[in-house]
Coordinates of C-alpha atoms in Angstrom, one line a residue:
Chain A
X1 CA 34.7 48.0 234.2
X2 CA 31.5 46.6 232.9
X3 CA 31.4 48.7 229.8
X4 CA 34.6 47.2 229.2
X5 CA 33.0 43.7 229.8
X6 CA 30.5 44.4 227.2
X7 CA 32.3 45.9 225.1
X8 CA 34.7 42.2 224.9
X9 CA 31.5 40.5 224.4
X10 CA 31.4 41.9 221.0
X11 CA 34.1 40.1 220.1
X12 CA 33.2 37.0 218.2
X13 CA 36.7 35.0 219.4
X14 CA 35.4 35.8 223.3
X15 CA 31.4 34.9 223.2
X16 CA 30.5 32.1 225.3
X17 CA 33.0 33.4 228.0
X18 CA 32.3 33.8 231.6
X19 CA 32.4 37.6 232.8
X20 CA 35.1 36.6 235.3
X21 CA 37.6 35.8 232.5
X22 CA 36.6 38.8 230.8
X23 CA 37.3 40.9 233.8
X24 CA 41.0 39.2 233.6
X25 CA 41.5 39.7 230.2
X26 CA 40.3 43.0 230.4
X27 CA 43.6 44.1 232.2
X28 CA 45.5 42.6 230.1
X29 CA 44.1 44.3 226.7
X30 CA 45.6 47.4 225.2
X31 CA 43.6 49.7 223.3
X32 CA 44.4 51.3 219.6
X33 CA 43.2 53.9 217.6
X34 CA 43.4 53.7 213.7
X35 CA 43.1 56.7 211.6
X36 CA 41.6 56.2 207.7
X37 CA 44.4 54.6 205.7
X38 CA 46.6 54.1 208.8
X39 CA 48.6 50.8 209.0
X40 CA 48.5 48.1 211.8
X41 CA 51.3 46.1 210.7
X42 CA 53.1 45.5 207.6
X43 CA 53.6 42.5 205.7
X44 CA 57.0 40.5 206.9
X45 CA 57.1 42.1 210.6
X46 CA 57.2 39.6 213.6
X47 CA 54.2 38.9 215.3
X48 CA 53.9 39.6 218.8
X49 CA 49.8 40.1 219.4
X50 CA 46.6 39.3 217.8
X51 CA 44.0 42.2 217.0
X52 CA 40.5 42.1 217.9
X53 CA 38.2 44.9 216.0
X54 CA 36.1 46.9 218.1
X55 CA 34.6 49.5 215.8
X56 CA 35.3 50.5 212.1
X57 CA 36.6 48.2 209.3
X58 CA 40.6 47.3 208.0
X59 CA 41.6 46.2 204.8
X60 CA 44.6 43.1 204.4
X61 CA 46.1 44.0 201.9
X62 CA 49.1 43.0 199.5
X63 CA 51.6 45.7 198.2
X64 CA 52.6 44.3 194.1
X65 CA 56.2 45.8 193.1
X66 CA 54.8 48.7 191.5
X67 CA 53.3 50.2 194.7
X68 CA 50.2 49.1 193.9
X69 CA 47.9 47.7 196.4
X70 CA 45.5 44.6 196.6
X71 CA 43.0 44.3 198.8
X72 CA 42.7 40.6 200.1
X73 CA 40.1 41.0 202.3
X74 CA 38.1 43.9 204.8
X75 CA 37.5 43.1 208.1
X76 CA 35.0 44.5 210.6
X77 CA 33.4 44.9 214.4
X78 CA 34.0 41.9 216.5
X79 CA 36.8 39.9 213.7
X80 CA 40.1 39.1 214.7
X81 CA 43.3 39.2 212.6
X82 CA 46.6 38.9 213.2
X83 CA 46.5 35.1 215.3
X84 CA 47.6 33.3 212.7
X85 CA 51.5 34.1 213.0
X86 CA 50.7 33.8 216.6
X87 CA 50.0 30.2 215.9
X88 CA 52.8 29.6 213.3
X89 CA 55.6 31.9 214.3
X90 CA 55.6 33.0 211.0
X91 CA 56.5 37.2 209.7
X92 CA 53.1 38.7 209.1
X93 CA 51.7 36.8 205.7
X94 CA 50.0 40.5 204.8
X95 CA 49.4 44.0 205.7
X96 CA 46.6 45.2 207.6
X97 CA 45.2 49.0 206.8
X98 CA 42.3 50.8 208.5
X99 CA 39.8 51.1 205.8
X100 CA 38.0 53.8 208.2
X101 CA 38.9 55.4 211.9
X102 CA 38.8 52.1 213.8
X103 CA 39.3 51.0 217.0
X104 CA 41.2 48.0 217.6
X105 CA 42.4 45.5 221.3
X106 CA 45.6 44.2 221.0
X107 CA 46.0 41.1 223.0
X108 CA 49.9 40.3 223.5
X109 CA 51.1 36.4 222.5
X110 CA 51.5 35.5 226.0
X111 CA 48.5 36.6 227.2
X112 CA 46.5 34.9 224.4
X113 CA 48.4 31.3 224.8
X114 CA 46.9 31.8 228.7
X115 CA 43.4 32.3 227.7
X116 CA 43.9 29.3 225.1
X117 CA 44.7 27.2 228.6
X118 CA 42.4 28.0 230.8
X119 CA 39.4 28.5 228.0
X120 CA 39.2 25.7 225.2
X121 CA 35.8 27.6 223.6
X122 CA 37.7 30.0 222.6
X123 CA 40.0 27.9 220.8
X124 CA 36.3 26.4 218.7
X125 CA 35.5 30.2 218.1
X126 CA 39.3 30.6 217.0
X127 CA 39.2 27.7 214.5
X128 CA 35.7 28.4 213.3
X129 CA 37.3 31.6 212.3
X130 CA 39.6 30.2 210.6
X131 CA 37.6 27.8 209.2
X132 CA 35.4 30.3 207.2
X133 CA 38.6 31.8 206.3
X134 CA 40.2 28.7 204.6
X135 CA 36.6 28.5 202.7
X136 CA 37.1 32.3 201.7
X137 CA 40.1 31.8 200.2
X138 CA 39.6 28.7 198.5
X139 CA 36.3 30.1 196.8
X140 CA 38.7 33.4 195.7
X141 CA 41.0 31.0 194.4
X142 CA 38.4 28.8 192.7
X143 CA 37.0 32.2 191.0
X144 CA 40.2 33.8 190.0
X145 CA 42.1 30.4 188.2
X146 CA 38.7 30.4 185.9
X147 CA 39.0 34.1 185.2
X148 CA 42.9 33.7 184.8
X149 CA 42.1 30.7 182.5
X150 CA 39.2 33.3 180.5
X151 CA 42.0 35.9 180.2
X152 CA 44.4 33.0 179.1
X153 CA 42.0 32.1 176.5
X154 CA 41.6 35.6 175.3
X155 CA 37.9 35.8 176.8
X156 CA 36.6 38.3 178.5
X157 CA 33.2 37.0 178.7
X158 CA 33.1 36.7 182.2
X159 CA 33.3 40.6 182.8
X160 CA 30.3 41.0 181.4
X161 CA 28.4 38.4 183.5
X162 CA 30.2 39.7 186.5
X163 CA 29.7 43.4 186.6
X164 CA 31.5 44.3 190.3
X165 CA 28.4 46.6 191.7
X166 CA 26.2 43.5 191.2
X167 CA 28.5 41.4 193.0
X168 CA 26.5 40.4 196.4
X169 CA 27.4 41.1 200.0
X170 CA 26.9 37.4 201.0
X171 CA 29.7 36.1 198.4
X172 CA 32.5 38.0 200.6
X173 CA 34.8 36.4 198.1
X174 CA 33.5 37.7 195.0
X175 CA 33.7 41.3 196.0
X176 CA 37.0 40.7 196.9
X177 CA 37.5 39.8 193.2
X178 CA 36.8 43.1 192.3
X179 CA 40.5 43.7 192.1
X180 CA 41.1 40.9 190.4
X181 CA 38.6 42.2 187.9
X182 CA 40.2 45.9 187.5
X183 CA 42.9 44.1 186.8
X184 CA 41.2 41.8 184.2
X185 CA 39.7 44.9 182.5
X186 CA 43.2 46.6 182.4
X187 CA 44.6 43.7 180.4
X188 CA 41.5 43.7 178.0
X189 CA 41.8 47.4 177.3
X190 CA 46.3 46.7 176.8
X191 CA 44.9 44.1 174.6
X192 CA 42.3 46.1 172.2
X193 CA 44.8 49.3 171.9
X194 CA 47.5 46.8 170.7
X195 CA 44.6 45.5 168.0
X196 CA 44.0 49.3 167.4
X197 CA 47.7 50.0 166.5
X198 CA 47.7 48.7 163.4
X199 CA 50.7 50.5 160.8
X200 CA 49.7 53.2 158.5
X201 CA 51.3 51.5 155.7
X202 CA 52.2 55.1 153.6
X203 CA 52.8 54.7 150.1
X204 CA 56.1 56.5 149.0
X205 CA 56.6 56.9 145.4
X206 CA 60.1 58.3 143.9
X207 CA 58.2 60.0 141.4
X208 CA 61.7 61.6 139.7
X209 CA 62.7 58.0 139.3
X210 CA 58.9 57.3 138.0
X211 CA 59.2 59.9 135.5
X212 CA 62.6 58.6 134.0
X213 CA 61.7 54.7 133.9
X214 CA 58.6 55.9 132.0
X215 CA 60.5 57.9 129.6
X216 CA 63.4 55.2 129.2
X217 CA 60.9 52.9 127.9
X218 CA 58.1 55.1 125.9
X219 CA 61.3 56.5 124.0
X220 CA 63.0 53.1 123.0
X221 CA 62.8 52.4 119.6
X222 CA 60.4 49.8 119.5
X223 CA 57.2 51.6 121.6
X224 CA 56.1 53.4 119.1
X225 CA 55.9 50.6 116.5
X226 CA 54.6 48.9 119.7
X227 CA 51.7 51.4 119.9
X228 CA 51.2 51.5 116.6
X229 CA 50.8 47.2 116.4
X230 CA 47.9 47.2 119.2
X231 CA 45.7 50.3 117.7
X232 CA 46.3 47.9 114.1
X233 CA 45.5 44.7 116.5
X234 CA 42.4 46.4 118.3
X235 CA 41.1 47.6 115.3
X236 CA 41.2 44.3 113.8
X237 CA 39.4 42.7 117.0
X238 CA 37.1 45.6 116.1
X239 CA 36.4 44.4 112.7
X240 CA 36.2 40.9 113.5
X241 CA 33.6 40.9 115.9
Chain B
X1 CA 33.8 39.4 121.1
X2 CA 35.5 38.1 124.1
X3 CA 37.7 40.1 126.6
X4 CA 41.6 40.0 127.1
X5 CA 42.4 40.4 130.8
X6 CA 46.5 40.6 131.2
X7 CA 47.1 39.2 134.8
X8 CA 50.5 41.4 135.4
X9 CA 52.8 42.4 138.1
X10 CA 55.9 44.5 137.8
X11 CA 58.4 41.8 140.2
X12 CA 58.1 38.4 140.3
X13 CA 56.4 36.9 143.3
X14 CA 53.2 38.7 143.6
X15 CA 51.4 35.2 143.1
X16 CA 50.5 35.8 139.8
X17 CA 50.1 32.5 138.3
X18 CA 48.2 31.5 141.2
X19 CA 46.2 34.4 141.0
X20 CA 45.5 34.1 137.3
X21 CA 44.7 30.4 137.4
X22 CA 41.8 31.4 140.4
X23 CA 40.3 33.7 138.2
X24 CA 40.0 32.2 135.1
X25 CA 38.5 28.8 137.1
X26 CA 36.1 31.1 138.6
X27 CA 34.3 33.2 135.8
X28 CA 34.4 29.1 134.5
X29 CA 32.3 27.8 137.2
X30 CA 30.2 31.0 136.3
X31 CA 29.5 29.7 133.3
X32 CA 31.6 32.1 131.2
X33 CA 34.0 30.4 128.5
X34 CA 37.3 30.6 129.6
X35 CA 41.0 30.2 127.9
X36 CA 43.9 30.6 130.2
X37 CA 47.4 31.3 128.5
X38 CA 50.6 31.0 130.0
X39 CA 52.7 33.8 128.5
X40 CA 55.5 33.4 130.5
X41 CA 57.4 31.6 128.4
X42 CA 60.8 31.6 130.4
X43 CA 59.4 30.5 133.6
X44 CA 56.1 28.8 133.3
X45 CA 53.9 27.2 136.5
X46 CA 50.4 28.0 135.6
X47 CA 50.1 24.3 134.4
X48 CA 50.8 22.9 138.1
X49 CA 47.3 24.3 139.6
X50 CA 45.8 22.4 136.3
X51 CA 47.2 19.1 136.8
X52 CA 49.8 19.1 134.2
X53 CA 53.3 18.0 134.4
X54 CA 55.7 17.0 131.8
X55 CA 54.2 12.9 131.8
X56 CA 50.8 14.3 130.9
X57 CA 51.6 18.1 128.7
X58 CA 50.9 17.6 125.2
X59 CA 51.5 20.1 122.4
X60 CA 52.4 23.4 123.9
X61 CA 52.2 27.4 123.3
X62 CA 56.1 26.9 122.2
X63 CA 55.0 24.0 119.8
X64 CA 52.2 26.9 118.3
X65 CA 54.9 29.7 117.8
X66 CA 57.9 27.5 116.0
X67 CA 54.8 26.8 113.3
X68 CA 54.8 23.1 114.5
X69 CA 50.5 23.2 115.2
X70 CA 47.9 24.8 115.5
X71 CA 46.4 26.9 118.8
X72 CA 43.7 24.9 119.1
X73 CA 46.0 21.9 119.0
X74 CA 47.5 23.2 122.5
X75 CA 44.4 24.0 124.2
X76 CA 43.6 21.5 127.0
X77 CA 40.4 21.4 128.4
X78 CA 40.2 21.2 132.0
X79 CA 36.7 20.5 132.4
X80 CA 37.2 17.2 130.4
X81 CA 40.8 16.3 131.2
X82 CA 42.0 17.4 134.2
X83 CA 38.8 17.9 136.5
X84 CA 40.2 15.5 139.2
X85 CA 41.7 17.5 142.3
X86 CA 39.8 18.5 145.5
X87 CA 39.2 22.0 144.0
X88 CA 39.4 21.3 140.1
X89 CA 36.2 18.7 140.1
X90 CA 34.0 21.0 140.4
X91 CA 35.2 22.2 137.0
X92 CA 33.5 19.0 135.4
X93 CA 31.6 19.6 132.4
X94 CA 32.4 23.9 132.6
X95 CA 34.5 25.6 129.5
X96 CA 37.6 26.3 130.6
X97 CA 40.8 25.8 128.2
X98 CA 44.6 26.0 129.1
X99 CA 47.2 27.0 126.8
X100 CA 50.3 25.9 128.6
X101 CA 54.2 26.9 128.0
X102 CA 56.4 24.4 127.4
X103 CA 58.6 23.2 130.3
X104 CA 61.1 21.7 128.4
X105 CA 64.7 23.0 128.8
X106 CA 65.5 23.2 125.5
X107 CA 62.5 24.8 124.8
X108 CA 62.8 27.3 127.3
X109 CA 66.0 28.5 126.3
X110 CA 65.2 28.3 122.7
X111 CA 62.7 30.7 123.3
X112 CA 65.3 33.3 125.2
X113 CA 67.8 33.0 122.6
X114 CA 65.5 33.5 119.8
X115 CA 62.6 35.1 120.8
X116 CA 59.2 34.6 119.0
X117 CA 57.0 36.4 117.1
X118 CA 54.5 38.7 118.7
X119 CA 52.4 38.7 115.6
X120 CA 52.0 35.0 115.6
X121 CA 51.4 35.1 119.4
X122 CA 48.5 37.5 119.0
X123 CA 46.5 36.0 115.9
X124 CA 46.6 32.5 117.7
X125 CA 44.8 34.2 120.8
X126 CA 42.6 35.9 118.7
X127 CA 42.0 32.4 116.5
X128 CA 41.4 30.7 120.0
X129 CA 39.0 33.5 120.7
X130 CA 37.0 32.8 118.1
X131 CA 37.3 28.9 117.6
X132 CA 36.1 28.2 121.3
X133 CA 33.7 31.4 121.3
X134 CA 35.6 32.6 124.6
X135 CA 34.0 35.1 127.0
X136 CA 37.4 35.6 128.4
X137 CA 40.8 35.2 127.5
X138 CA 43.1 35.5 130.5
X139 CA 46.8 36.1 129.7
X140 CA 49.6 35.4 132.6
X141 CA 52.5 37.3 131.5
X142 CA 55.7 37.6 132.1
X143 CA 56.9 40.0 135.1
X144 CA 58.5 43.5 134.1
X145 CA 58.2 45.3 131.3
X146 CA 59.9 44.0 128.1
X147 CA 58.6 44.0 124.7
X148 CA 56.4 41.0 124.7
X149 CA 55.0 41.8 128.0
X150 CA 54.1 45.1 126.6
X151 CA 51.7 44.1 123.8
X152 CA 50.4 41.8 125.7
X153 CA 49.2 44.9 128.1
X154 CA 48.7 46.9 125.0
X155 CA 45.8 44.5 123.5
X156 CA 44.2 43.8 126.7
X157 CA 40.4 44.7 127.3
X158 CA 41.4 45.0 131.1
X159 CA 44.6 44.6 132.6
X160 CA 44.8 43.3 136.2
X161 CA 48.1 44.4 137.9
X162 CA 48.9 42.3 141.1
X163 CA 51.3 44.0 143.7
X164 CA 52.4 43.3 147.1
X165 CA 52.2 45.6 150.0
X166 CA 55.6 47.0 149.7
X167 CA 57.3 50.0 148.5
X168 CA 59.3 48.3 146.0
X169 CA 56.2 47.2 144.6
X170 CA 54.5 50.7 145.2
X171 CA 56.9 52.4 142.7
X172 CA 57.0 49.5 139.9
X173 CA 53.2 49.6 139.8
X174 CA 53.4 53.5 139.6
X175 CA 55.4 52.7 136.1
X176 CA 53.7 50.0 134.7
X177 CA 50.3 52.2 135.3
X178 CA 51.7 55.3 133.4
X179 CA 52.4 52.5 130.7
X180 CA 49.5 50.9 130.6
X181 CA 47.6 54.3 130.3
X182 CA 50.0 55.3 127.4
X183 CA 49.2 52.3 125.5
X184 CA 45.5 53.3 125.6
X185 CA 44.1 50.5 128.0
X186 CA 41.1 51.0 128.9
X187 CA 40.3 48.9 131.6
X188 CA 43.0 48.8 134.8
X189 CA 42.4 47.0 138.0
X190 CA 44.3 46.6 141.3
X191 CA 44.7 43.5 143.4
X192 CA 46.9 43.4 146.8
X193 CA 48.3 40.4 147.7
X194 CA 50.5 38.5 150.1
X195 CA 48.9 41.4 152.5
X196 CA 50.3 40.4 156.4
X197 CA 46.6 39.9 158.2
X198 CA 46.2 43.1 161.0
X199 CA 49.7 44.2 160.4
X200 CA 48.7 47.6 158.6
X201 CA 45.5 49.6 158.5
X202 CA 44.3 48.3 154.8
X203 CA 41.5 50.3 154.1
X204 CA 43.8 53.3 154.5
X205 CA 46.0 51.7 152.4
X206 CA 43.2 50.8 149.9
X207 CA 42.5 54.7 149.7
X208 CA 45.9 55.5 149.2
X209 CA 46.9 53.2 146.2
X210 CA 43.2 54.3 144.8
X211 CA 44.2 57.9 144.8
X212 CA 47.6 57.0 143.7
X213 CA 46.8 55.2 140.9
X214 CA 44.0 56.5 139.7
X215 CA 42.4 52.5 139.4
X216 CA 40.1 50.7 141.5
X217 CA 41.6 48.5 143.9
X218 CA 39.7 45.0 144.0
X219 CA 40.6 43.1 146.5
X220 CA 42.9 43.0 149.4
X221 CA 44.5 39.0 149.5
X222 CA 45.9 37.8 152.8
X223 CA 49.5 36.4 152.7
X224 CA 48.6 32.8 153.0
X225 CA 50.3 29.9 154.2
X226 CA 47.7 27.5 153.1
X227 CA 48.9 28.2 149.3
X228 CA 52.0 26.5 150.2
X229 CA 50.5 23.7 151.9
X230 CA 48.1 22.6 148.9
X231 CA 51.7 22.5 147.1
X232 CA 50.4 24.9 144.4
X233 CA 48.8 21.8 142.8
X234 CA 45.1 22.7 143.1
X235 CA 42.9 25.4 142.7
X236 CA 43.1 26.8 145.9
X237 CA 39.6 28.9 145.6
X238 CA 37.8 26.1 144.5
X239 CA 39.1 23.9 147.3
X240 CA 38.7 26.1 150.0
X241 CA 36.2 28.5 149.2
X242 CA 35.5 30.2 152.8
X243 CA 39.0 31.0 152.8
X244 CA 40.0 34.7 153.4
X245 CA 42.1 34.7 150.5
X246 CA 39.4 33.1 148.7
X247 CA 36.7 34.7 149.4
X248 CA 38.8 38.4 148.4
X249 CA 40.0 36.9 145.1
X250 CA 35.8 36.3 144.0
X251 CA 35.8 39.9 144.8
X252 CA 38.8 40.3 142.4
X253 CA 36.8 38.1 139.8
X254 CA 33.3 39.8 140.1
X255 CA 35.4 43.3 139.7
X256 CA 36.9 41.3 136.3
X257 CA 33.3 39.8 135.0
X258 CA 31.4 43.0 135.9
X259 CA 33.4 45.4 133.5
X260 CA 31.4 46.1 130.0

């Protein structure tokens, strides 16, 4: 029991909670295990728990149409995910994925509305969570409009200045933008193939009806007194000069 | 003894005029002394990019061939006269002399029904040749290949033909070359114009029409909208120098000045 008490501690949404609480919520947790690439919930399901991350590291992700997938954010050790349709009754805004074997409590709706009651700190840790949340995406949002804006433009500068492996851990938000950036690079390569694909103009020459225009007019009447004229006129020029 | 250079294109349309005009204003501002003459009689235009129009067009090439004057009569001298546009000022003071067609009706269709004497034609150029010691002597014929258009190839030092990328124009240029090199010309230069910017691979192009034609291909001139806008009534080179098309029709012109 008080390896399970530490082990709650870890979590960022519990700190500052007294070990008799944590004895009660204990019971009340379910523990899961993720394989790699396993999925915790789907984007659109109803939300019935919140997840709190024990060990490893999920991805929340968005599927496109195509299939493809975009990772919004990673989450790891001691982050929660999954409150906010708790608090808004809202279908699951995306999908979560385990980015590695992870462990992960689930802590059912009613259960967390209790622990809301009786323990307002948690409610602070819950809202400082969300908190640096809201900042994340507004400073992914801030970064991708002026790339979209580049891109708009026909610039591509910015790849160049923001090569992903030198992306920094502490901007959470710009690595995340590393998709938006694959992205980015696929439309600038679309772009300079396009640019590539210039025609090959080829030159087609009916050289039957070449032959016979040429003959129709060297045989007429007048070309040979023509030809005869400009060798008098070019020796003449000759003369005068 | 200065050059002929026919400016020719099989089909109407290639911007001939336009080109010729450009080109004889050019080896002008290099000092060369110039004479421009519009040979095509039945639908002249040259005159436009020289600032003439029927209020201020004296005597004319048509006035020349019906006996009623002399050549030097018709030549107008842009460099003193007509130096006032954008472009055309900086013209002031430099030799350049144009010898336009009338654009009278009457005179126009005087001319188809009755023709005119090539003989006549060709001793006033080489009168105006000698009278205002011209380095060059650029002639903007007529489109095709009739009769008149034909000497006018046949006594040319060096015969620009203008075509468009196209393969109507690919196969009329394939006969007026075998012409041109049955009349003995020496001298035969390509120009491309009216050439869509990035829509075809042009220096594959360049290669092709090189080995095609046996002739050196000059200069590759972008379609360009911007003619249109200066209303044809200036010398669009002069005006707008760091133009594309501009800056390919100098190559055009060096090509011109730099044969012996």
């Amino acid at each position: 029991m008080n390896g399970e008490i530490i082990r709650l501690k870890k979590a960022f949404m519990f700190q500052g909670l007294p070990d008799e609480a944590l004895k009660v919520l204990a019971q009340k947790i379910t523990r899961q295990r993720l394989k790699k690439d396993e999925v915790l919930f789907r984007r659109g399901d109803s939300a019935q728990a919140l997840f709190i991350i024990e060990e490893g590291e999920v991805k929340i992700v968005r599927e496109d149409e195509n299939g493809g997938e975009l990772a919004l954010n990673r989450c790891g050790a001691g982050e929660t995910i999954g409150e906010m349709s708790l608090f808004d009754r809202e279908p699951r805004s995306a999908s979560v994925v385990a980015a590695a074997p992870t462990h992960v409590l689930e802590l059912k709706r009613e259960a967390f509305f209790e622990l809301l009651n009786q323990h307002p700190d948690v409610a602070v840790s819950l809202i400082r969570s969300l908190s640096s949340r809201l900042r994340f995406a507004s400073a992914y949002i801030q970064t991708a409009t002026e790339w979209s804006k580049k891109i708009a433009e026909g610039d591509y500068s910015f790849m160049e200045q923001n090569q992903p492996e030198a992306l920094t851990d502490e901007d959470k938000a710009e690595q995340m933008l590393f998709e938006f950036f694959k992205m980015a690079k696929g439309v600038k390569e679309r772009e300079e193939s396009l640019e590539r694909q210039v025609q090959k103009l080829t030159l087609v020459i009916d050289e039957a009806k070449r032959r016979q225009e040429v003959e129709e007019l060297t045989s007429a009447e007048f070309y040979s007194q023509l030809k005869t004229q400009a060798q008098k006129i070019r020796a003449q020029r000759r003369d005068r000069s | 003894m200065g050059k002929i250079v026919s400016i020719h294109s099989f089909r109407g349309g290639t911007g001939k005029s336009n080109a010729a005009a450009n080109l004889a204003a050019q080896a002008a501002l290099r000092g060369k002394r110039v004479g421009v003459v519009d040979t095509d009689i039945q639908s002249p235009g040259i005159h436009v990019l020289f600032g003439l129009d029927e209020t201020n067009m004296g005597a004319t090439l048509n006035d020349f061939l019906h006996g009623k004057c002399e050549i030097e009569d018709v030549a107008f001298s842009v460099g003193e006269k007509a130096a006032d546009g954008e472009g055309r000022k900086k013209l002031a003071g430099k030799d350049l002399w144009l010898i336009p067609s009338s654009i009278r009706g009457r005179e126009i269709s005087r001319v188809i029904r009755e023709g005119y004497d090539v003989n006549r034609l060709n001793e006033g150029l080489q009168n105006l040749i000698e009278k205002k010691k011209l380095d060059y002597l650029f002639i903007d014929t007529h489109p095709g290949l009739n009769e008149e258009t034909l000497l006018s190839i046949a006594i040319s030092d060096i015969l620009l033909v203008i075509l468009r990328p196209d393969n109507q124009d690919f196969q009329g240029t394939a006969v007026t070359v075998d012409i041109a090199r049955s009349l003995d010309v020496t001298n035969l230069l390509l120009m491309v114009n009216k050439a869509v910017p990035n829509k075809y691979d042009y220096n594959d192009l360049k290669q092709q029409i090189e080995e095609s034609y046996k002739a050196p291909l000059t200069g590759i001139l972008p379609l360009n909208f911007d003619i249109a806008d200066n209303a044809s009534k200036d010398l669009f080179s002069l005006r707008f120098p760091d133009h594309p098309w501009s800056r390919e029709l100098v190559k055009v012109a060096e090509a011109i000045l730099a044969v012996e």
